[in-house]
PDB file of C-alpha atoms and ligand atoms in Angstrom:
ATOM      1  CA  UNK A 235       0.073  -0.013   0.069  1.00 78.00           C
ATOM      2  CA  UNK A 236       1.431   3.500  -1.030  1.00 88.00           C
ATOM      3  CA  UNK A 237       1.665   6.433   1.371  1.00 89.00           C
ATOM      4  CA  UNK A 238      -1.307   7.890  -0.671  1.00 90.00           C
ATOM      5  CA  UNK A 239      -3.307   4.843  -0.215  1.00 89.00           C
ATOM      6  CA  UNK A 240      -2.737   4.935   3.597  1.00 89.00           C
ATOM      7  CA  UNK A 241      -3.680   8.445   3.688  1.00 90.00           C
ATOM      8  CA  UNK A 242      -6.895   7.969   1.800  1.00 92.00           C
ATOM      9  CA  UNK A 243      -8.120   5.319   4.227  1.00 88.00           C
ATOM     10  CA  UNK A 244      -8.750   8.340   6.638  1.00 88.00           C
ATOM     11  CA  UNK A 245     -12.464   8.912   6.397  1.00 86.00           C
ATOM     12  CA  UNK A 246     -12.084  12.194   8.027  1.00 88.00           C
ATOM     13  CA  UNK A 247     -10.258  13.830   5.311  1.00 90.00           C
ATOM     14  CA  UNK A 248     -11.978  16.762   3.473  1.00 90.00           C
ATOM     15  CA  UNK A 249     -12.976  16.600  -0.010  1.00 94.00           C
ATOM     16  CA  UNK A 250     -12.870  19.830  -1.834  1.00 97.00           C
ATOM     17  CA  UNK A 251     -12.124  21.503  -5.077  1.00 98.00           C
ATOM     18  CA  UNK A 252      -8.964  23.373  -5.660  1.00 98.00           C
ATOM     19  CA  UNK A 253      -9.481  27.173  -5.118  1.00 98.00           C
ATOM     20  CA  UNK A 254      -8.654  27.832  -8.784  1.00 98.00           C
ATOM     21  CA  UNK A 255     -11.721  25.847  -9.803  1.00 98.00           C
ATOM     22  CA  UNK A 256     -13.928  27.350  -7.274  1.00 98.00           C
ATOM     23  CA  UNK A 257     -12.893  30.929  -8.028  1.00 98.00           C
ATOM     24  CA  UNK A 258     -13.054  30.453 -11.736  1.00 98.00           C
ATOM     25  CA  UNK A 259     -15.972  27.837 -12.128  1.00 98.00           C
ATOM     26  CA  UNK A 260     -17.855  30.534 -14.198  1.00 98.00           C
ATOM     27  CA  UNK A 261     -15.426  30.066 -17.110  1.00 98.00           C
ATOM     28  CA  UNK A 262     -16.360  26.408 -17.506  1.00 98.00           C
ATOM     29  CA  UNK A 263     -18.318  25.356 -20.443  1.00 98.00           C
ATOM     30  CA  UNK A 264     -21.890  24.059 -19.906  1.00 96.00           C
ATOM     31  CA  UNK A 265     -21.145  20.590 -21.640  1.00 97.00           C
ATOM     32  CA  UNK A 266     -18.150  18.541 -22.563  1.00 98.00           C
ATOM     33  CA  UNK A 267     -15.720  16.134 -21.173  1.00 98.00           C
ATOM     34  CA  UNK A 268     -13.506  16.979 -18.246  1.00 98.00           C
ATOM     35  CA  UNK A 269     -10.512  15.231 -16.655  1.00 99.00           C
ATOM     36  CA  UNK A 270      -9.347  15.506 -13.022  1.00 98.00           C
ATOM     37  CA  UNK A 271      -5.882  14.311 -13.316  1.00 98.00           C
ATOM     38  CA  UNK A 272      -4.171  12.873 -10.253  1.00 98.00           C
ATOM     39  CA  UNK A 273      -7.651  13.258  -8.656  1.00 98.00           C
ATOM     40  CA  UNK A 274      -6.969  12.214  -4.982  1.00 98.00           C
ATOM     41  CA  UNK A 275     -10.385  12.059  -3.416  1.00 98.00           C
ATOM     42  CA  UNK A 276     -11.926  13.851  -6.502  1.00 98.00           C
ATOM     43  CA  UNK A 277     -12.979  17.306  -5.040  1.00 98.00           C
ATOM     44  CA  UNK A 278     -12.386  18.665  -8.396  1.00 98.00           C
ATOM     45  CA  UNK A 279     -14.302  15.730 -10.296  1.00 98.00           C
ATOM     46  CA  UNK A 280     -17.315  16.371  -8.109  1.00 98.00           C
ATOM     47  CA  UNK A 281     -17.471  20.076  -8.909  1.00 98.00           C
ATOM     48  CA  UNK A 282     -17.020  19.468 -12.764  1.00 98.00           C
ATOM     49  CA  UNK A 283     -19.725  16.818 -12.651  1.00 98.00           C
ATOM     50  CA  UNK A 284     -22.061  19.102 -10.871  1.00 98.00           C
ATOM     51  CA  UNK A 285     -21.543  21.540 -13.444  1.00 97.00           C
ATOM     52  CA  UNK A 286     -22.955  19.011 -15.920  1.00 97.00           C
ATOM     53  CA  UNK A 287     -19.676  17.856 -17.643  1.00 98.00           C
ATOM     54  CA  UNK A 288     -18.918  14.415 -18.375  1.00 98.00           C
ATOM     55  CA  UNK A 289     -15.962  13.623 -16.035  1.00 98.00           C
ATOM     56  CA  UNK A 290     -13.129  11.106 -15.799  1.00 98.00           C
ATOM     57  CA  UNK A 291     -10.868  11.067 -12.774  1.00 98.00           C
ATOM     58  CA  UNK A 292      -7.540   9.421 -12.819  1.00 98.00           C
ATOM     59  CA  UNK A 293      -5.178   8.521  -9.829  1.00 98.00           C
ATOM     60  CA  UNK A 294      -2.710   5.842  -9.270  1.00 98.00           C
ATOM     61  CA  UNK A 295      -4.086   5.147  -5.834  1.00 98.00           C
ATOM     62  CA  UNK A 296      -6.707   2.514  -5.797  1.00 97.00           C
ATOM     63  CA  UNK A 297      -8.016   3.716  -2.357  1.00 97.00           C
ATOM     64  CA  UNK A 298      -8.454   7.175  -3.903  1.00 98.00           C
ATOM     65  CA  UNK A 299     -10.406   5.983  -6.948  1.00 98.00           C
ATOM     66  CA  UNK A 300     -12.653   3.704  -4.627  1.00 97.00           C
ATOM     67  CA  UNK A 301     -13.493   6.707  -2.648  1.00 97.00           C
ATOM     68  CA  UNK A 302     -14.239   8.795  -5.803  1.00 98.00           C
ATOM     69  CA  UNK A 303     -16.546   6.136  -7.048  1.00 98.00           C
ATOM     70  CA  UNK A 304     -18.422   6.028  -3.793  1.00 97.00           C
ATOM     71  CA  UNK A 305     -18.804   9.797  -3.694  1.00 97.00           C
ATOM     72  CA  UNK A 306     -19.978   9.819  -7.260  1.00 98.00           C
ATOM     73  CA  UNK A 307     -22.464   7.014  -6.677  1.00 98.00           C
ATOM     74  CA  UNK A 308     -23.742   8.691  -3.630  1.00 97.00           C
ATOM     75  CA  UNK A 309     -24.555  11.816  -5.615  1.00 97.00           C
ATOM     76  CA  UNK A 310     -25.656  10.045  -8.692  1.00 97.00           C
ATOM     77  CA  UNK A 311     -23.003  12.069 -10.808  1.00 98.00           C
ATOM     78  CA  UNK A 312     -21.427  11.266 -14.185  1.00 95.00           C
ATOM     79  CA  UNK A 313     -17.750  10.441 -13.000  1.00 98.00           C
ATOM     80  CA  UNK A 314     -15.768   7.300 -14.322  1.00 98.00           C
ATOM     81  CA  UNK A 315     -12.967   6.922 -11.885  1.00 98.00           C
ATOM     82  CA  UNK A 316     -10.023   4.874 -12.917  1.00 98.00           C
ATOM     83  CA  UNK A 317      -6.721   3.822 -11.528  1.00 98.00           C
ATOM     84  CA  UNK A 318      -4.152   5.150 -13.979  1.00 98.00           C
ATOM     85  CA  UNK A 319      -0.504   6.121 -13.850  1.00 98.00           C
ATOM     86  CA  UNK A 320      -0.557   9.360 -15.639  1.00 98.00           C
ATOM     87  CA  UNK A 321       3.057   9.457 -16.325  1.00 98.00           C
ATOM     88  CA  UNK A 322       3.087   6.100 -18.003  1.00 98.00           C
ATOM     89  CA  UNK A 323      -0.279   6.728 -19.661  1.00 98.00           C
ATOM     90  CA  UNK A 324      -0.806  10.542 -20.261  1.00 98.00           C
ATOM     91  CA  UNK A 325      -4.019  11.905 -21.660  1.00 98.00           C
ATOM     92  CA  UNK A 326      -4.334  11.555 -25.549  1.00 98.00           C
ATOM     93  CA  UNK A 327      -4.187  14.636 -27.697  1.00 98.00           C
ATOM     94  CA  UNK A 328      -7.097  16.702 -28.166  1.00 98.00           C
ATOM     95  CA  UNK A 329      -9.482  14.740 -26.010  1.00 98.00           C
ATOM     96  CA  UNK A 330     -10.538  16.973 -23.329  1.00 98.00           C
ATOM     97  CA  UNK A 331     -12.641  20.321 -23.065  1.00 98.00           C
ATOM     98  CA  UNK A 332     -11.286  20.866 -19.488  1.00 99.00           C
ATOM     99  CA  UNK A 333      -8.379  19.426 -17.520  1.00 99.00           C
ATOM    100  CA  UNK A 334      -7.766  20.143 -13.838  1.00 99.00           C
ATOM    101  CA  UNK A 335      -4.564  19.469 -12.084  1.00 99.00           C
ATOM    102  CA  UNK A 336      -4.182  20.294  -8.291  1.00 98.00           C
ATOM    103  CA  UNK A 337      -1.367  19.634  -6.129  1.00 98.00           C
ATOM    104  CA  UNK A 338       0.401  17.418  -8.412  1.00 98.00           C
ATOM    105  CA  UNK A 339       3.606  18.479 -10.364  1.00 98.00           C
ATOM    106  CA  UNK A 340       5.173  16.311 -13.113  1.00 98.00           C
ATOM    107  CA  UNK A 341       6.879  18.831 -15.350  1.00 98.00           C
ATOM    108  CA  UNK A 342       7.467  16.230 -18.184  1.00 98.00           C
ATOM    109  CA  UNK A 343       3.568  15.938 -18.677  1.00 98.00           C
ATOM    110  CA  UNK A 344       3.184  19.647 -19.393  1.00 98.00           C
ATOM    111  CA  UNK A 345       3.487  19.345 -23.331  1.00 98.00           C
ATOM    112  CA  UNK A 346       1.018  16.283 -23.302  1.00 98.00           C
ATOM    113  CA  UNK A 347      -1.584  18.222 -21.105  1.00 98.00           C
ATOM    114  CA  UNK A 348      -1.413  21.293 -23.484  1.00 98.00           C
ATOM    115  CA  UNK A 349      -1.737  18.977 -26.247  1.00 98.00           C
ATOM    116  CA  UNK A 350      -4.584  16.889 -24.801  1.00 98.00           C
ATOM    117  CA  UNK A 351      -7.002  19.893 -24.764  1.00 98.00           C
ATOM    118  CA  UNK A 352      -9.407  20.415 -27.612  1.00 98.00           C
ATOM    119  CA  UNK A 353      -9.624  23.654 -29.488  1.00 98.00           C
ATOM    120  CA  UNK A 354     -10.829  26.231 -26.876  1.00 98.00           C
ATOM    121  CA  UNK A 355     -10.295  23.874 -24.165  1.00 98.00           C
ATOM    122  CA  UNK A 356      -9.190  24.947 -20.577  1.00 98.00           C
ATOM    123  CA  UNK A 357      -6.521  23.976 -18.290  1.00 99.00           C
ATOM    124  CA  UNK A 358      -6.925  24.654 -14.575  1.00 99.00           C
ATOM    125  CA  UNK A 359      -3.690  24.198 -12.756  1.00 99.00           C
ATOM    126  CA  UNK A 360      -2.866  24.822  -8.980  1.00 98.00           C
ATOM    127  CA  UNK A 361       0.100  23.645  -7.028  1.00 98.00           C
ATOM    128  CA  UNK A 362       2.765  24.564  -4.348  1.00 98.00           C
ATOM    129  CA  UNK A 363       5.446  26.985  -4.863  1.00 98.00           C
ATOM    130  CA  UNK A 364       8.873  27.303  -3.193  1.00 98.00           C
ATOM    131  CA  UNK A 365       8.292  30.867  -2.237  1.00 98.00           C
ATOM    132  CA  UNK A 366       5.883  29.956   0.273  1.00 97.00           C
ATOM    133  CA  UNK A 367       4.694  31.603   3.439  1.00 97.00           C
ATOM    134  CA  UNK A 368       3.997  28.300   5.310  1.00 97.00           C
ATOM    135  CA  UNK A 369       6.767  25.860   3.910  1.00 96.00           C
ATOM    136  CA  UNK A 370       5.488  23.277   6.233  1.00 96.00           C
ATOM    137  CA  UNK A 371       2.421  22.815   4.067  1.00 96.00           C
ATOM    138  CA  UNK A 372       2.848  20.744   0.987  1.00 97.00           C
ATOM    139  CA  UNK A 373       5.730  18.687  -0.271  1.00 97.00           C
ATOM    140  CA  UNK A 374       9.086  18.862   1.351  1.00 96.00           C
ATOM    141  CA  UNK A 375      11.100  18.200  -1.757  1.00 97.00           C
ATOM    142  CA  UNK A 376      12.102  21.188  -3.756  1.00 96.00           C
ATOM    143  CA  UNK A 377      11.600  19.668  -7.049  1.00 97.00           C
ATOM    144  CA  UNK A 378       7.876  19.162  -6.234  1.00 97.00           C
ATOM    145  CA  UNK A 379       7.315  22.806  -5.834  1.00 98.00           C
ATOM    146  CA  UNK A 380       7.092  25.495  -8.555  1.00 98.00           C
ATOM    147  CA  UNK A 381       9.759  28.065  -8.986  1.00 98.00           C
ATOM    148  CA  UNK A 382       9.143  31.812  -9.683  1.00 98.00           C
ATOM    149  CA  UNK A 383       6.764  32.143 -12.838  1.00 98.00           C
ATOM    150  CA  UNK A 384       7.409  28.390 -13.628  1.00 98.00           C
ATOM    151  CA  UNK A 385       3.674  27.648 -13.961  1.00 98.00           C
ATOM    152  CA  UNK A 386       3.230  30.205 -16.625  1.00 98.00           C
ATOM    153  CA  UNK A 387       6.282  29.225 -18.377  1.00 98.00           C
ATOM    154  CA  UNK A 388       5.190  25.484 -18.365  1.00 98.00           C
ATOM    155  CA  UNK A 389       2.142  26.360 -20.223  1.00 98.00           C
ATOM    156  CA  UNK A 390       3.362  29.218 -22.328  1.00 98.00           C
ATOM    157  CA  UNK A 391       2.007  27.523 -25.522  1.00 98.00           C
ATOM    158  CA  UNK A 392      -1.560  28.178 -24.283  1.00 98.00           C
ATOM    159  CA  UNK A 393      -3.334  31.544 -23.771  1.00 98.00           C
ATOM    160  CA  UNK A 394      -3.133  32.845 -20.231  1.00 98.00           C
ATOM    161  CA  UNK A 395      -6.522  33.670 -18.840  1.00 98.00           C
ATOM    162  CA  UNK A 396      -5.865  33.842 -15.193  1.00 98.00           C
ATOM    163  CA  UNK A 397      -2.653  33.901 -13.118  1.00 98.00           C
ATOM    164  CA  UNK A 398      -1.893  34.065  -9.392  1.00 98.00           C
ATOM    165  CA  UNK A 399       1.658  33.876  -7.868  1.00 98.00           C
ATOM    166  CA  UNK A 400       1.778  36.206  -4.771  1.00 98.00           C
ATOM    167  CA  UNK A 401       4.961  34.781  -3.244  1.00 97.00           C
ATOM    168  CA  UNK A 402       5.721  36.558  -0.011  1.00 97.00           C
ATOM    169  CA  UNK A 403       4.681  40.316  -0.991  1.00 97.00           C
ATOM    170  CA  UNK A 404       2.753  42.558   1.330  1.00 98.00           C
ATOM    171  CA  UNK A 405       0.314  41.324   3.909  1.00 98.00           C
ATOM    172  CA  UNK A 406       1.122  37.661   4.340  1.00 98.00           C
ATOM    173  CA  UNK A 407      -2.097  37.005   6.363  1.00 97.00           C
ATOM    174  CA  UNK A 408      -4.154  37.820   3.068  1.00 97.00           C
ATOM    175  CA  UNK A 409      -4.273  36.439  -0.406  1.00 97.00           C
ATOM    176  CA  UNK A 410      -3.392  33.195  -2.036  1.00 97.00           C
ATOM    177  CA  UNK A 411      -0.142  31.920  -0.374  1.00 98.00           C
ATOM    178  CA  UNK A 412       1.936  28.890  -0.734  1.00 98.00           C
ATOM    179  CA  UNK A 413       0.575  27.961  -4.060  1.00 98.00           C
ATOM    180  CA  UNK A 414       0.297  29.430  -7.601  1.00 98.00           C
ATOM    181  CA  UNK A 415      -2.634  28.895  -9.926  1.00 98.00           C
ATOM    182  CA  UNK A 416      -3.635  29.326 -13.552  1.00 98.00           C
ATOM    183  CA  UNK A 417      -6.270  28.922 -16.102  1.00 98.00           C
ATOM    184  CA  UNK A 418      -5.027  28.493 -19.706  1.00 98.00           C
ATOM    185  CA  UNK A 419      -6.788  28.063 -22.985  1.00 98.00           C
ATOM    186  CA  UNK A 420      -5.884  26.200 -25.969  1.00 98.00           C
ATOM    187  CA  UNK A 421      -6.241  28.429 -28.979  1.00 89.00           C
ATOM    188  CA  UNK A 422      -9.503  28.408 -30.899  1.00 68.00           C
ATOM    189  CA  UNK A 423     -12.921  29.482 -30.787  1.00 54.00           C
ATOM    190  CA  UNK A 424     -14.729  30.168 -27.429  1.00 50.00           C
ATOM    191  CA  UNK A 425     -17.221  27.660 -26.199  1.00 49.00           C
ATOM    192  CA  UNK A 426     -20.753  28.516 -25.268  1.00 48.00           C
TER     193      UNK A 426
HETATM  194  C1  SAM B1703      -1.271  15.875  -3.261  1.00 64.50           C
HETATM  195  S1  SAM B1703      -2.360  14.743  -3.959  1.00 64.50           S
HETATM  196  C2  SAM B1703      -3.451  15.806  -4.828  1.00 64.50           C
HETATM  197  C3  SAM B1703      -4.843  15.090  -5.034  1.00 64.50           C
HETATM  198  C4  SAM B1703      -5.773  16.042  -5.575  1.00 64.50           C
HETATM  199  N1  SAM B1703      -5.652  16.538  -6.948  1.00 64.50           N
HETATM  200  C5  SAM B1703      -6.096  17.261  -4.647  1.00 64.50           C
HETATM  201  O1  SAM B1703      -5.721  18.429  -5.100  1.00 64.50           O
HETATM  202  O2  SAM B1703      -6.500  16.997  -3.496  1.00 64.50           O
HETATM  203  C6  SAM B1703      -1.368  13.998  -5.304  1.00 64.50           C
HETATM  204  C7  SAM B1703      -2.016  12.870  -6.004  1.00 64.50           C
HETATM  205  O3  SAM B1703      -1.200  12.376  -7.173  1.00 64.50           O
HETATM  206  C8  SAM B1703      -1.250  10.942  -7.201  1.00 64.50           C
HETATM  207  N2  SAM B1703      -0.313  10.715  -8.206  1.00 64.50           N
HETATM  208  C9  SAM B1703       1.027  10.668  -7.778  1.00 64.50           C
HETATM  209  N3  SAM B1703       1.699  10.208  -8.958  1.00 64.50           N
HETATM  210  C10 SAM B1703       0.921   9.851  -9.792  1.00 64.50           C
HETATM  211  C11 SAM B1703       0.846   9.250 -11.207  1.00 64.50           C
HETATM  212  N4  SAM B1703       2.050   8.875 -11.667  1.00 64.50           N
HETATM  213  N5  SAM B1703      -0.200   8.882 -11.832  1.00 64.50           N
HETATM  214  C12 SAM B1703      -1.450   9.165 -11.226  1.00 64.50           C
HETATM  215  N6  SAM B1703      -1.683   9.781 -10.030  1.00 64.50           N
HETATM  216  C13 SAM B1703      -0.521   9.937  -9.395  1.00 64.50           C
HETATM  217  C14 SAM B1703      -1.342  10.573  -5.847  1.00 64.50           C
HETATM  218  O4  SAM B1703      -1.881   9.306  -5.748  1.00 64.50           O
HETATM  219  C15 SAM B1703      -2.173  11.645  -5.103  1.00 64.50           C
HETATM  220  O5  SAM B1703      -3.472  11.126  -4.910  1.00 64.50           O
END
């Protein structure tokens, strides 16, 4: 059993969507196919399905996927949750209207994620930064955290719609700290 599997056995863990998805849910299309990649307990998948999207949720932890299936069945949502190693089996090109990635950083996947969007498709991405206010939150290993401006650079082939990366500027008790987030669009028409 992996560390993640052990963690996901804890039934008290809160299931919630990433802040980037909550803050910018109004940019989502009203229909289409959405992917919650490295979904964990599937907080993003649940929000996407409630929006009316046809959702797939992938994670390599069987425990996480079992929990997502349970939550989805309980709420009668259109989510297909699958155990999948996304590094070995990345999403196919031009297959998704929306992709959400939160708190997972695998830099080598960035070109495949950009290419996996359909024309006009949206990528929501949020994860931890090195320039954190509370470095005890999130991964300890430096390579699992974003450097300055790195998220925008990873997806520079896409149109930048939203970007937040506040570092340690100003009033540290306010704002989005410890993480950066972005919403990116693959060029093409806007969806309705
Ligand atoms: C910090 S959790 C984030 C989960 C969720 N996205 C969230 O924001 O709550 C990272 C997740 O990535 C998954 N993961 C790590 N490597 C993976 C891989 N190669 N393929 C699929 N999932 C992976 C882990 O099982 C874990 O559920």
